[in-house]
Short mmCIF file of N, CA and C in Angstrom, two decimals:
data_model
loop_
_atom_site.label_atom_id
_atom_site.label_comp_id
_atom_site.label_asym_id
_atom_site.label_seq_id
_atom_site.Cartn_x
_atom_site.Cartn_y
_atom_site.Cartn_z
N UNK A 1 -40.88 -15.71 -5.41
CA UNK A 1 -39.56 -15.72 -5.99
C UNK A 1 -39.22 -14.47 -6.98
N UNK A 2 -38.08 -14.20 -6.87
CA UNK A 2 -37.49 -13.22 -7.88
C UNK A 2 -37.01 -13.32 -9.32
N UNK A 3 -37.42 -12.36 -9.89
CA UNK A 3 -37.22 -12.62 -11.46
C UNK A 3 -35.70 -12.27 -11.49
N UNK A 4 -35.09 -12.81 -12.59
CA UNK A 4 -33.70 -12.80 -12.79
C UNK A 4 -33.57 -11.36 -13.44
N UNK A 5 -32.09 -10.84 -13.06
CA UNK A 5 -31.85 -9.37 -13.44
C UNK A 5 -31.35 -9.46 -15.14
N UNK A 6 -30.94 -8.24 -15.31
CA UNK A 6 -30.44 -8.15 -16.65
C UNK A 6 -28.93 -8.89 -16.94
N UNK A 7 -28.26 -9.00 -15.93
CA UNK A 7 -26.95 -9.64 -15.99
C UNK A 7 -26.94 -10.82 -16.55
N UNK A 8 -28.04 -11.98 -16.51
CA UNK A 8 -27.89 -13.08 -17.02
C UNK A 8 -28.18 -13.28 -18.50
N UNK A 9 -28.84 -12.08 -19.08
CA UNK A 9 -29.13 -12.40 -20.41
C UNK A 9 -27.88 -12.37 -21.24
N UNK A 10 -27.89 -13.00 -22.47
CA UNK A 10 -27.21 -12.91 -23.32
C UNK A 10 -26.65 -11.49 -23.90
N UNK A 11 -25.41 -11.32 -23.95
CA UNK A 11 -24.82 -10.03 -24.29
C UNK A 11 -24.88 -9.76 -26.01
N UNK A 12 -25.18 -8.70 -26.61
CA UNK A 12 -25.12 -8.74 -28.04
C UNK A 12 -24.14 -7.33 -28.19
N UNK A 13 -23.10 -7.87 -29.11
CA UNK A 13 -22.25 -6.86 -29.54
C UNK A 13 -22.20 -6.33 -30.93
N UNK A 14 -22.03 -5.28 -31.33
CA UNK A 14 -21.91 -4.61 -32.72
C UNK A 14 -20.55 -4.73 -33.05
N UNK A 15 -20.49 -5.31 -34.40
CA UNK A 15 -18.98 -5.31 -34.82
C UNK A 15 -18.71 -3.80 -35.31
N UNK A 16 -17.19 -3.76 -35.33
CA UNK A 16 -16.79 -2.40 -35.98
C UNK A 16 -17.33 -2.02 -37.62
N UNK A 17 -17.59 -2.99 -38.29
CA UNK A 17 -17.96 -2.65 -39.60
C UNK A 17 -19.34 -2.08 -39.52
N UNK A 18 -20.30 -2.66 -38.79
CA UNK A 18 -21.54 -2.42 -38.52
C UNK A 18 -21.55 -0.74 -38.00
N UNK A 19 -20.73 -0.54 -37.13
CA UNK A 19 -20.65 1.00 -36.57
C UNK A 19 -20.15 1.79 -37.57
N UNK A 20 -19.35 1.51 -38.27
CA UNK A 20 -18.75 2.47 -39.47
C UNK A 20 -19.90 2.50 -40.59
N UNK A 21 -20.52 1.51 -40.70
CA UNK A 21 -21.54 1.66 -41.65
C UNK A 21 -22.65 2.76 -41.12
N UNK A 22 -23.19 2.68 -39.79
CA UNK A 22 -24.07 3.40 -39.21
C UNK A 22 -23.65 5.01 -39.44
N UNK A 23 -22.24 5.15 -39.08
CA UNK A 23 -21.67 6.36 -39.13
C UNK A 23 -21.66 6.97 -40.38
N UNK A 24 -21.36 6.22 -41.42
CA UNK A 24 -21.55 6.79 -42.63
C UNK A 24 -22.85 7.30 -43.25
N UNK A 25 -23.78 6.26 -42.71
CA UNK A 25 -25.39 6.49 -43.13
C UNK A 25 -25.74 7.84 -42.44
N UNK A 26 -25.27 8.21 -41.23
CA UNK A 26 -25.57 9.57 -40.59
C UNK A 26 -25.00 10.67 -41.20
N UNK A 27 -23.99 10.53 -41.62
CA UNK A 27 -23.25 11.57 -42.25
C UNK A 27 -23.78 11.96 -43.63
N UNK A 28 -24.18 10.86 -44.12
CA UNK A 28 -24.64 11.02 -45.68
C UNK A 28 -26.10 11.65 -45.55
N UNK A 29 -27.04 11.37 -44.45
CA UNK A 29 -28.34 11.81 -44.23
C UNK A 29 -27.99 13.49 -43.87
N UNK A 30 -26.89 13.57 -43.21
CA UNK A 30 -26.74 15.16 -42.74
C UNK A 30 -26.54 15.90 -44.00
N UNK A 31 -25.69 15.26 -44.74
CA UNK A 31 -25.41 16.09 -46.03
C UNK A 31 -26.38 16.23 -46.77
N UNK A 32 -27.54 15.35 -47.03
CA UNK A 32 -28.47 15.42 -47.95
C UNK A 32 -29.36 16.53 -47.36
N UNK A 33 -29.61 16.44 -45.92
CA UNK A 33 -30.60 17.51 -45.16
C UNK A 33 -29.98 19.00 -45.65
N UNK A 34 -28.54 18.87 -45.38
CA UNK A 34 -27.86 20.40 -45.61
C UNK A 34 -28.17 20.79 -47.24
N UNK A 35 -28.26 19.82 -47.84
CA UNK A 35 -28.43 20.43 -49.36
C UNK A 35 -29.76 20.97 -49.38
N UNK A 36 -30.63 20.05 -49.00
CA UNK A 36 -32.08 20.21 -48.99
C UNK A 36 -32.21 21.89 -48.31
N UNK A 37 -31.58 22.17 -47.13
CA UNK A 37 -31.92 23.44 -46.46
C UNK A 37 -31.38 24.61 -47.34
N UNK A 38 -30.24 24.24 -48.08
CA UNK A 38 -29.34 25.42 -48.82
C UNK A 38 -30.63 25.34 -50.02
N UNK A 39 -31.23 24.50 -50.64
CA UNK A 39 -32.16 24.69 -51.56
C UNK A 39 -33.50 25.62 -51.22
N UNK A 40 -33.82 25.87 -49.84
CA UNK A 40 -34.87 26.36 -49.41
C UNK A 40 -36.11 25.51 -48.78
N UNK A 41 -35.94 24.29 -48.92
CA UNK A 41 -36.90 23.36 -48.64
C UNK A 41 -36.68 22.94 -47.13
N UNK A 42 -35.51 23.06 -46.28
CA UNK A 42 -35.44 22.75 -45.28
C UNK A 42 -35.85 23.64 -44.07
N UNK A 43 -36.38 24.77 -44.48
CA UNK A 43 -36.64 25.88 -43.55
C UNK A 43 -37.92 25.48 -42.97
N UNK A 44 -38.86 24.66 -43.62
CA UNK A 44 -40.23 24.26 -43.25
C UNK A 44 -40.16 22.77 -42.95
N UNK A 45 -39.00 22.13 -42.70
CA UNK A 45 -39.14 20.69 -42.60
C UNK A 45 -39.40 20.23 -41.23
N UNK A 46 -39.59 18.92 -40.90
CA UNK A 46 -39.67 18.27 -39.57
C UNK A 46 -38.72 18.76 -38.61
N UNK A 47 -39.29 19.00 -37.50
CA UNK A 47 -38.51 19.06 -36.30
C UNK A 47 -37.63 17.78 -35.95
N UNK A 48 -38.19 16.56 -36.41
CA UNK A 48 -37.34 15.53 -35.99
C UNK A 48 -35.97 15.38 -36.87
N UNK A 49 -36.29 15.54 -38.11
CA UNK A 49 -35.20 15.53 -38.90
C UNK A 49 -34.18 16.71 -38.51
N UNK A 50 -34.34 17.63 -38.23
CA UNK A 50 -33.82 18.75 -37.70
C UNK A 50 -32.83 18.30 -36.48
N UNK A 51 -33.56 17.72 -35.44
CA UNK A 51 -33.05 17.20 -34.41
C UNK A 51 -31.86 16.06 -34.68
N UNK A 52 -32.28 15.06 -35.82
CA UNK A 52 -31.17 14.19 -36.26
C UNK A 52 -30.14 14.81 -36.86
N UNK A 53 -30.38 15.93 -37.67
CA UNK A 53 -29.08 16.55 -38.08
C UNK A 53 -28.04 17.27 -37.04
N UNK A 54 -29.03 17.90 -36.19
CA UNK A 54 -28.04 18.34 -34.90
C UNK A 54 -27.20 17.38 -34.45
N UNK A 55 -27.82 16.06 -34.14
CA UNK A 55 -27.04 14.94 -33.64
C UNK A 55 -25.78 14.49 -34.34
N UNK A 56 -26.10 14.52 -35.52
CA UNK A 56 -25.11 13.91 -36.37
C UNK A 56 -23.91 15.10 -36.26
N UNK A 57 -24.50 16.33 -36.21
CA UNK A 57 -23.45 17.46 -36.47
C UNK A 57 -22.55 17.27 -35.26
N UNK A 58 -23.25 17.09 -33.94
CA UNK A 58 -22.63 16.73 -32.76
C UNK A 58 -21.49 15.79 -32.84
N UNK A 59 -21.79 14.80 -33.34
CA UNK A 59 -21.04 13.29 -33.56
C UNK A 59 -19.88 13.83 -34.31
N UNK A 60 -20.20 14.37 -35.29
CA UNK A 60 -19.06 15.08 -36.26
C UNK A 60 -18.11 15.83 -35.53
N UNK A 61 -18.61 16.76 -34.70
CA UNK A 61 -17.56 17.55 -33.87
C UNK A 61 -16.78 16.61 -32.81
N UNK A 62 -17.57 15.75 -32.28
CA UNK A 62 -16.89 14.86 -31.32
C UNK A 62 -15.74 14.16 -31.98
N UNK A 63 -15.96 13.76 -33.30
CA UNK A 63 -14.68 13.01 -33.91
C UNK A 63 -13.81 13.85 -34.24
N UNK A 64 -13.97 15.05 -34.69
CA UNK A 64 -12.98 15.97 -35.14
C UNK A 64 -12.35 16.62 -33.76
N UNK A 65 -12.91 17.23 -32.96
CA UNK A 65 -12.33 18.02 -31.83
C UNK A 65 -12.75 17.54 -30.56
N UNK A 66 -12.04 16.70 -29.62
CA UNK A 66 -12.60 16.27 -28.65
C UNK A 66 -12.27 17.36 -27.50
N UNK A 67 -13.31 17.98 -26.79
CA UNK A 67 -13.07 18.69 -25.61
C UNK A 67 -13.65 18.15 -24.32
N UNK A 68 -13.10 18.42 -23.43
CA UNK A 68 -13.56 17.86 -22.23
C UNK A 68 -14.89 18.73 -21.65
N UNK A 69 -15.72 17.62 -21.07
CA UNK A 69 -16.99 18.54 -20.61
C UNK A 69 -16.64 19.23 -19.43
N UNK A 70 -17.28 20.57 -19.53
CA UNK A 70 -16.81 21.50 -18.33
C UNK A 70 -18.08 21.16 -17.18
N UNK A 71 -17.44 21.21 -16.12
CA UNK A 71 -18.33 20.94 -14.97
C UNK A 71 -18.65 22.39 -14.19
N UNK A 72 -19.85 22.25 -13.83
CA UNK A 72 -20.28 23.34 -12.80
C UNK A 72 -20.37 24.56 -13.53
N UNK A 73 -19.94 25.35 -13.23
CA UNK A 73 -19.91 26.79 -13.68
C UNK A 73 -18.83 27.06 -14.88
N UNK A 74 -17.85 26.17 -15.02
CA UNK A 74 -16.98 26.57 -16.01
C UNK A 74 -17.53 26.54 -17.35
N UNK A 75 -18.47 26.08 -17.78
CA UNK A 75 -19.28 26.35 -18.84
C UNK A 75 -19.87 27.62 -19.06
N UNK A 76 -20.01 28.43 -18.00
CA UNK A 76 -20.63 29.72 -18.21
C UNK A 76 -19.45 30.72 -18.26
N UNK A 77 -18.34 30.56 -17.51
CA UNK A 77 -17.22 31.33 -17.38
C UNK A 77 -16.31 31.06 -18.19
N UNK A 78 -15.65 31.91 -19.18
CA UNK A 78 -14.47 31.64 -19.98
C UNK A 78 -13.47 31.90 -19.13
N UNK A 79 -12.37 31.02 -18.86
CA UNK A 79 -11.35 31.29 -17.98
C UNK A 79 -10.33 30.95 -19.00
N UNK A 80 -9.10 31.77 -18.77
CA UNK A 80 -7.81 31.89 -19.69
C UNK A 80 -6.70 31.34 -18.48
N UNK A 81 -6.27 30.19 -18.55
CA UNK A 81 -5.19 29.63 -17.93
C UNK A 81 -3.92 29.96 -18.43
N UNK A 82 -3.01 30.95 -17.76
CA UNK A 82 -1.97 31.35 -18.63
C UNK A 82 -0.81 30.08 -18.54
N UNK A 83 -0.90 29.02 -17.76
CA UNK A 83 -0.09 28.05 -17.67
C UNK A 83 -0.36 26.87 -18.62
N UNK A 84 -1.65 26.77 -19.06
CA UNK A 84 -2.05 25.97 -20.18
C UNK A 84 -1.44 26.23 -21.55
N UNK A 85 -0.84 25.35 -21.97
CA UNK A 85 -0.26 25.30 -23.29
C UNK A 85 -1.20 24.79 -24.21
N UNK A 86 -1.79 25.85 -25.19
CA UNK A 86 -2.67 25.25 -26.16
C UNK A 86 -1.77 24.79 -27.49
N UNK A 87 -1.96 23.51 -27.56
CA UNK A 87 -1.20 23.09 -29.08
C UNK A 87 -1.86 23.69 -30.28
N UNK A 88 -1.10 24.25 -31.05
CA UNK A 88 -1.64 24.72 -32.33
C UNK A 88 -0.83 23.89 -33.38
N UNK A 89 -1.46 23.72 -34.36
CA UNK A 89 -0.69 22.72 -35.83
C UNK A 89 -0.51 23.99 -36.56
N UNK A 90 1.01 23.70 -37.01
CA UNK A 90 1.38 24.76 -37.91
C UNK A 90 1.68 24.10 -39.50
N UNK A 91 1.30 24.76 -40.34
CA UNK A 91 1.32 24.24 -41.76
C UNK A 91 3.02 24.27 -42.06
N UNK A 92 3.33 23.36 -43.16
CA UNK A 92 4.72 23.51 -43.41
C UNK A 92 5.49 24.87 -43.81
N UNK A 93 4.69 25.41 -44.55
CA UNK A 93 4.90 26.75 -44.94
C UNK A 93 4.97 27.81 -43.89
N UNK A 94 4.63 27.40 -42.78
CA UNK A 94 4.70 28.47 -41.77
C UNK A 94 5.81 28.24 -40.72
N UNK A 95 6.47 26.83 -41.12
CA UNK A 95 7.85 26.64 -40.22
C UNK A 95 8.77 27.56 -40.45
N UNK A 96 9.50 28.03 -39.63
CA UNK A 96 10.87 28.65 -39.59
C UNK A 96 12.00 27.92 -39.66
N UNK A 97 12.53 27.50 -40.48
CA UNK A 97 13.65 26.32 -40.45
C UNK A 97 14.96 27.04 -40.26
N UNK A 98 14.97 28.27 -41.12
CA UNK A 98 16.35 29.11 -41.16
C UNK A 98 16.68 30.04 -39.93
N UNK A 99 15.53 30.35 -39.35
CA UNK A 99 15.84 31.21 -38.21
C UNK A 99 16.56 30.59 -36.94
N UNK A 100 17.12 31.25 -35.79
CA UNK A 100 17.95 30.69 -34.92
C UNK A 100 17.09 29.89 -34.12
N UNK A 101 17.77 28.49 -33.97
CA UNK A 101 17.08 27.63 -33.13
C UNK A 101 17.29 27.80 -31.59
N UNK A 102 16.40 27.94 -30.87
CA UNK A 102 16.73 28.03 -29.16
C UNK A 102 16.99 26.62 -28.51
N UNK A 103 18.08 26.53 -27.97
CA UNK A 103 18.26 25.17 -27.39
C UNK A 103 17.92 25.15 -25.89
N UNK A 104 17.72 24.09 -25.58
CA UNK A 104 17.40 23.76 -24.15
C UNK A 104 18.44 23.81 -23.20
N UNK A 105 18.11 23.88 -21.96
CA UNK A 105 19.66 23.96 -20.91
C UNK A 105 20.07 22.93 -21.10
N UNK A 106 19.60 21.68 -21.05
CA UNK A 106 20.40 20.32 -21.30
C UNK A 106 21.45 20.13 -22.72
N UNK A 107 20.68 20.84 -23.72
CA UNK A 107 21.50 20.75 -25.02
C UNK A 107 22.55 21.72 -24.90
N UNK A 108 22.36 22.93 -24.29
CA UNK A 108 23.54 23.89 -24.19
C UNK A 108 24.59 23.28 -23.13
N UNK A 109 24.19 22.79 -22.22
CA UNK A 109 25.15 22.17 -21.14
C UNK A 109 26.05 20.98 -22.00
N UNK A 110 25.48 20.14 -22.89
CA UNK A 110 26.03 19.14 -23.51
C UNK A 110 27.07 19.73 -24.52
N UNK A 111 26.72 20.63 -25.18
CA UNK A 111 27.60 21.35 -26.23
C UNK A 111 28.78 21.96 -25.57
N UNK A 112 28.35 22.85 -24.44
CA UNK A 112 29.59 23.37 -23.79
C UNK A 112 30.48 22.28 -23.03
N UNK A 113 30.12 21.15 -22.46
CA UNK A 113 30.93 20.06 -22.10
C UNK A 113 31.73 19.63 -23.15
N UNK A 114 31.23 19.45 -24.57
CA UNK A 114 31.90 18.98 -25.62
C UNK A 114 33.15 19.94 -26.01
N UNK A 115 32.69 21.04 -25.92
CA UNK A 115 33.62 22.21 -26.31
C UNK A 115 34.79 22.05 -25.40
N UNK A 116 34.51 22.08 -24.19
CA UNK A 116 35.53 22.13 -23.02
C UNK A 116 36.44 20.97 -23.31
N UNK A 117 35.80 19.66 -23.49
CA UNK A 117 36.58 18.55 -23.47
C UNK A 117 37.69 18.65 -24.88
N UNK A 118 37.11 19.34 -26.14
CA UNK A 118 37.87 19.34 -26.95
C UNK A 118 39.19 20.53 -26.88
N UNK A 119 38.81 21.40 -26.30
CA UNK A 119 39.93 22.35 -25.76
C UNK A 119 40.78 21.81 -24.94
N UNK A 120 40.58 20.97 -24.03
CA UNK A 120 41.49 20.21 -22.91
C UNK A 120 42.46 19.27 -23.87
N UNK A 121 41.84 18.51 -24.65
CA UNK A 121 42.55 17.64 -25.43
C UNK A 121 43.74 18.30 -26.41
N UNK A 122 43.40 19.73 -26.73
CA UNK A 122 44.22 20.45 -27.81
C UNK A 122 45.33 20.79 -26.87
N UNK A 123 44.95 21.22 -25.68
CA UNK A 123 45.96 21.75 -24.61
C UNK A 123 46.78 20.48 -24.02
N UNK A 124 46.24 19.47 -24.07
CA UNK A 124 46.96 18.11 -23.75
C UNK A 124 47.87 17.68 -24.95
N UNK A 125 47.49 17.89 -26.10
CA UNK A 125 48.33 17.20 -27.10
C UNK A 125 49.43 18.38 -27.40
N UNK A 126 49.25 19.61 -26.99
CA UNK A 126 50.22 20.67 -26.94
C UNK A 126 51.30 20.59 -25.98
N UNK A 127 50.71 19.77 -24.61
CA UNK A 127 51.61 19.68 -23.65
C UNK A 127 51.67 20.75 -22.40
N UNK A 128 50.52 21.49 -22.62
CA UNK A 128 50.30 22.62 -21.65
C UNK A 128 49.58 22.25 -20.44
N UNK A 129 48.88 21.15 -20.38
CA UNK A 129 48.18 20.59 -19.16
C UNK A 129 49.41 20.26 -18.03
N UNK A 130 48.73 20.07 -16.82
CA UNK A 130 49.66 19.56 -15.71
C UNK A 130 49.76 18.15 -16.11
N UNK A 131 48.69 17.35 -16.35
CA UNK A 131 48.83 15.94 -16.76
C UNK A 131 49.67 15.67 -17.82
N UNK A 132 49.79 16.44 -18.87
CA UNK A 132 50.50 16.19 -19.90
C UNK A 132 52.09 16.34 -19.75
N UNK A 133 52.25 17.45 -18.68
CA UNK A 133 53.63 17.63 -18.26
C UNK A 133 54.08 16.52 -17.30
N UNK A 134 53.12 16.04 -16.55
CA UNK A 134 53.76 14.83 -15.71
C UNK A 134 53.79 13.68 -16.62
N UNK A 135 53.01 13.48 -17.77
CA UNK A 135 53.35 12.26 -18.59
C UNK A 135 54.72 12.51 -19.36
N UNK A 136 54.87 13.83 -19.83
CA UNK A 136 56.44 13.89 -20.50
C UNK A 136 57.33 13.54 -19.50
N UNK A 137 57.24 14.03 -18.47
CA UNK A 137 58.30 13.76 -17.50
C UNK A 137 58.46 12.38 -16.93
N UNK A 138 57.50 11.65 -16.83
CA UNK A 138 57.60 10.25 -16.55
C UNK A 138 58.04 9.48 -17.73
N UNK A 139 57.91 9.88 -19.17
CA UNK A 139 58.45 9.37 -20.44
C UNK A 139 59.75 9.59 -20.51
N UNK A 140 60.43 10.69 -20.13
CA UNK A 140 61.70 11.30 -20.19
C UNK A 140 62.48 10.30 -19.03
N UNK A 141 61.88 10.21 -17.79
CA UNK A 141 62.52 9.09 -16.94
C UNK A 141 62.86 7.56 -17.39
N UNK A 142 61.58 7.26 -18.23
CA UNK A 142 61.62 5.68 -18.55
C UNK A 142 62.56 5.87 -19.97
N UNK A 143 62.72 6.70 -20.64
CA UNK A 143 63.73 6.81 -21.67
C UNK A 143 65.31 6.50 -21.14
N UNK A 144 65.50 7.49 -19.99
CA UNK A 144 66.88 7.50 -19.76
C UNK A 144 67.00 6.10 -19.12
N UNK A 145 66.09 5.46 -18.23
CA UNK A 145 66.27 4.20 -17.76
C UNK A 145 66.58 3.12 -18.99
N UNK A 146 65.78 3.27 -19.97
CA UNK A 146 65.93 2.31 -20.91
C UNK A 146 67.26 2.39 -21.67
N UNK A 147 67.66 3.70 -21.77
CA UNK A 147 69.02 3.92 -22.40
C UNK A 147 70.10 3.21 -21.51
N UNK A 148 70.01 3.41 -20.21
CA UNK A 148 71.19 3.00 -19.29
C UNK A 148 70.84 1.52 -19.42
N UNK A 149 69.64 0.97 -19.59
CA UNK A 149 69.64 -0.74 -19.49
C UNK A 149 70.22 -1.27 -20.54
N UNK A 150 70.01 -0.50 -21.80
CA UNK A 150 70.48 -0.75 -22.99
C UNK A 150 72.10 -0.63 -23.10
N UNK A 151 72.68 0.30 -22.73
CA UNK A 151 74.08 0.57 -22.43
C UNK A 151 74.72 -0.47 -21.55
N UNK A 152 74.03 -0.84 -20.56
CA UNK A 152 74.61 -1.99 -19.39
C UNK A 152 74.40 -3.40 -20.39
N UNK A 153 73.50 -3.74 -21.01
CA UNK A 153 73.62 -4.96 -21.86
C UNK A 153 74.71 -4.69 -23.05
N UNK A 154 74.79 -3.66 -23.78
CA UNK A 154 75.85 -3.64 -24.62
C UNK A 154 77.25 -3.86 -24.08
N UNK A 155 77.40 -3.49 -22.58
CA UNK A 155 78.73 -3.53 -22.14
C UNK A 155 78.95 -5.07 -21.71
N UNK A 156 78.09 -5.67 -21.20
CA UNK A 156 77.89 -6.89 -20.84
C UNK A 156 78.26 -7.99 -21.91
N UNK A 157 77.49 -7.72 -23.18
CA UNK A 157 77.71 -8.37 -24.22
C UNK A 157 79.17 -8.17 -24.84
N UNK A 158 79.75 -7.09 -24.91
CA UNK A 158 81.15 -6.92 -25.06
C UNK A 158 82.07 -7.39 -24.37
N UNK A 159 81.71 -7.52 -22.88
CA UNK A 159 82.61 -8.47 -21.85
C UNK A 159 82.62 -9.55 -22.19
N UNK A 160 81.39 -10.36 -22.42
CA UNK A 160 81.27 -11.61 -22.84
C UNK A 160 81.99 -12.12 -24.05
N UNK A 161 82.04 -11.16 -25.16
CA UNK A 161 82.58 -11.50 -26.32
C UNK A 161 84.25 -11.50 -26.02
N UNK A 162 84.69 -10.28 -25.37
CA UNK A 162 86.10 -10.30 -25.19
C UNK A 162 86.55 -11.47 -24.10
N UNK A 163 85.67 -12.13 -23.22
CA UNK A 163 86.02 -13.16 -22.33
C UNK A 163 86.14 -14.15 -23.46
N UNK A 164 85.00 -14.54 -24.34
CA UNK A 164 84.84 -15.63 -25.22
C UNK A 164 86.36 -15.51 -26.14
N UNK A 165 86.41 -14.41 -26.64
CA UNK A 165 87.77 -14.30 -27.39
C UNK A 165 89.25 -14.38 -26.63
N UNK A 166 89.05 -14.13 -25.49
CA UNK A 166 90.11 -14.42 -24.69
C UNK A 166 90.31 -15.93 -24.36
N UNK A 167 89.18 -16.68 -24.08
CA UNK A 167 89.07 -18.06 -24.04
C UNK A 167 89.55 -18.60 -25.04
N UNK A 168 89.20 -18.28 -26.30
CA UNK A 168 89.95 -18.97 -27.80
C UNK A 168 91.07 -18.85 -27.86
N UNK A 169 91.65 -17.60 -27.50
CA UNK A 169 92.99 -17.36 -27.59
C UNK A 169 93.85 -18.38 -26.69
N UNK A 170 93.47 -18.25 -25.62
CA UNK A 170 94.09 -19.24 -24.80
C UNK A 170 94.26 -20.62 -25.06
N UNK A 171 93.17 -21.10 -25.65
CA UNK A 171 92.91 -22.27 -26.07
C UNK A 171 93.79 -22.68 -27.24
N UNK A 172 93.65 -21.72 -28.19
CA UNK A 172 94.44 -21.89 -29.49
C UNK A 172 95.99 -21.71 -29.02
N UNK A 173 96.39 -21.04 -28.16
CA UNK A 173 97.88 -21.06 -27.55
C UNK A 173 98.37 -22.35 -27.24
N UNK A 174 97.29 -22.96 -26.33
CA UNK A 174 97.66 -24.15 -25.59
C UNK A 174 97.50 -25.10 -26.75
N UNK A 175 96.83 -25.30 -27.66
CA UNK A 175 96.87 -26.34 -28.72
C UNK A 175 98.20 -26.10 -29.47
N UNK A 176 98.53 -25.02 -29.76
CA UNK A 176 99.66 -24.57 -30.59
C UNK A 176 101.01 -25.35 -29.84
N UNK A 177 101.13 -25.34 -28.52
CA UNK A 177 102.25 -25.91 -28.08
C UNK A 177 102.57 -27.23 -28.21
#
């Protein structure tokens, strides 16, 4: 028969609180060892303690700055990639807010488009564009048509009034007889 593998065993998980407590304990030990080294006692200390302090220092560095593990010969040769953008953090005092701000191509095109639209609207309102001229001509034609229609209605109304007055006169004359 075969013995069961490790996969059937119960798994044990450490809680985040326990992990944080362990990290803090390691950091505290590292600080104490550094203080002892500064006092002159750490030079002749145990190699095991020095090894632990180195491990804790490495874990601190991993927490602060995460760098990818270099493969193969990359660790030996220092290569500068001109296309790689190295992100640097700037302090608030180093920021230059008053200097000229460089706009991206899209931002520049958007601003130019807005300015062109404003110029066109000014020209349109002044009546200098072809579309504005066509609109004004159309409006003039519509005004003339409306004036003629109003005149015709007025004439028709006057004609009806005269016809009504003439009808009343005839009626009143016929009644008077």
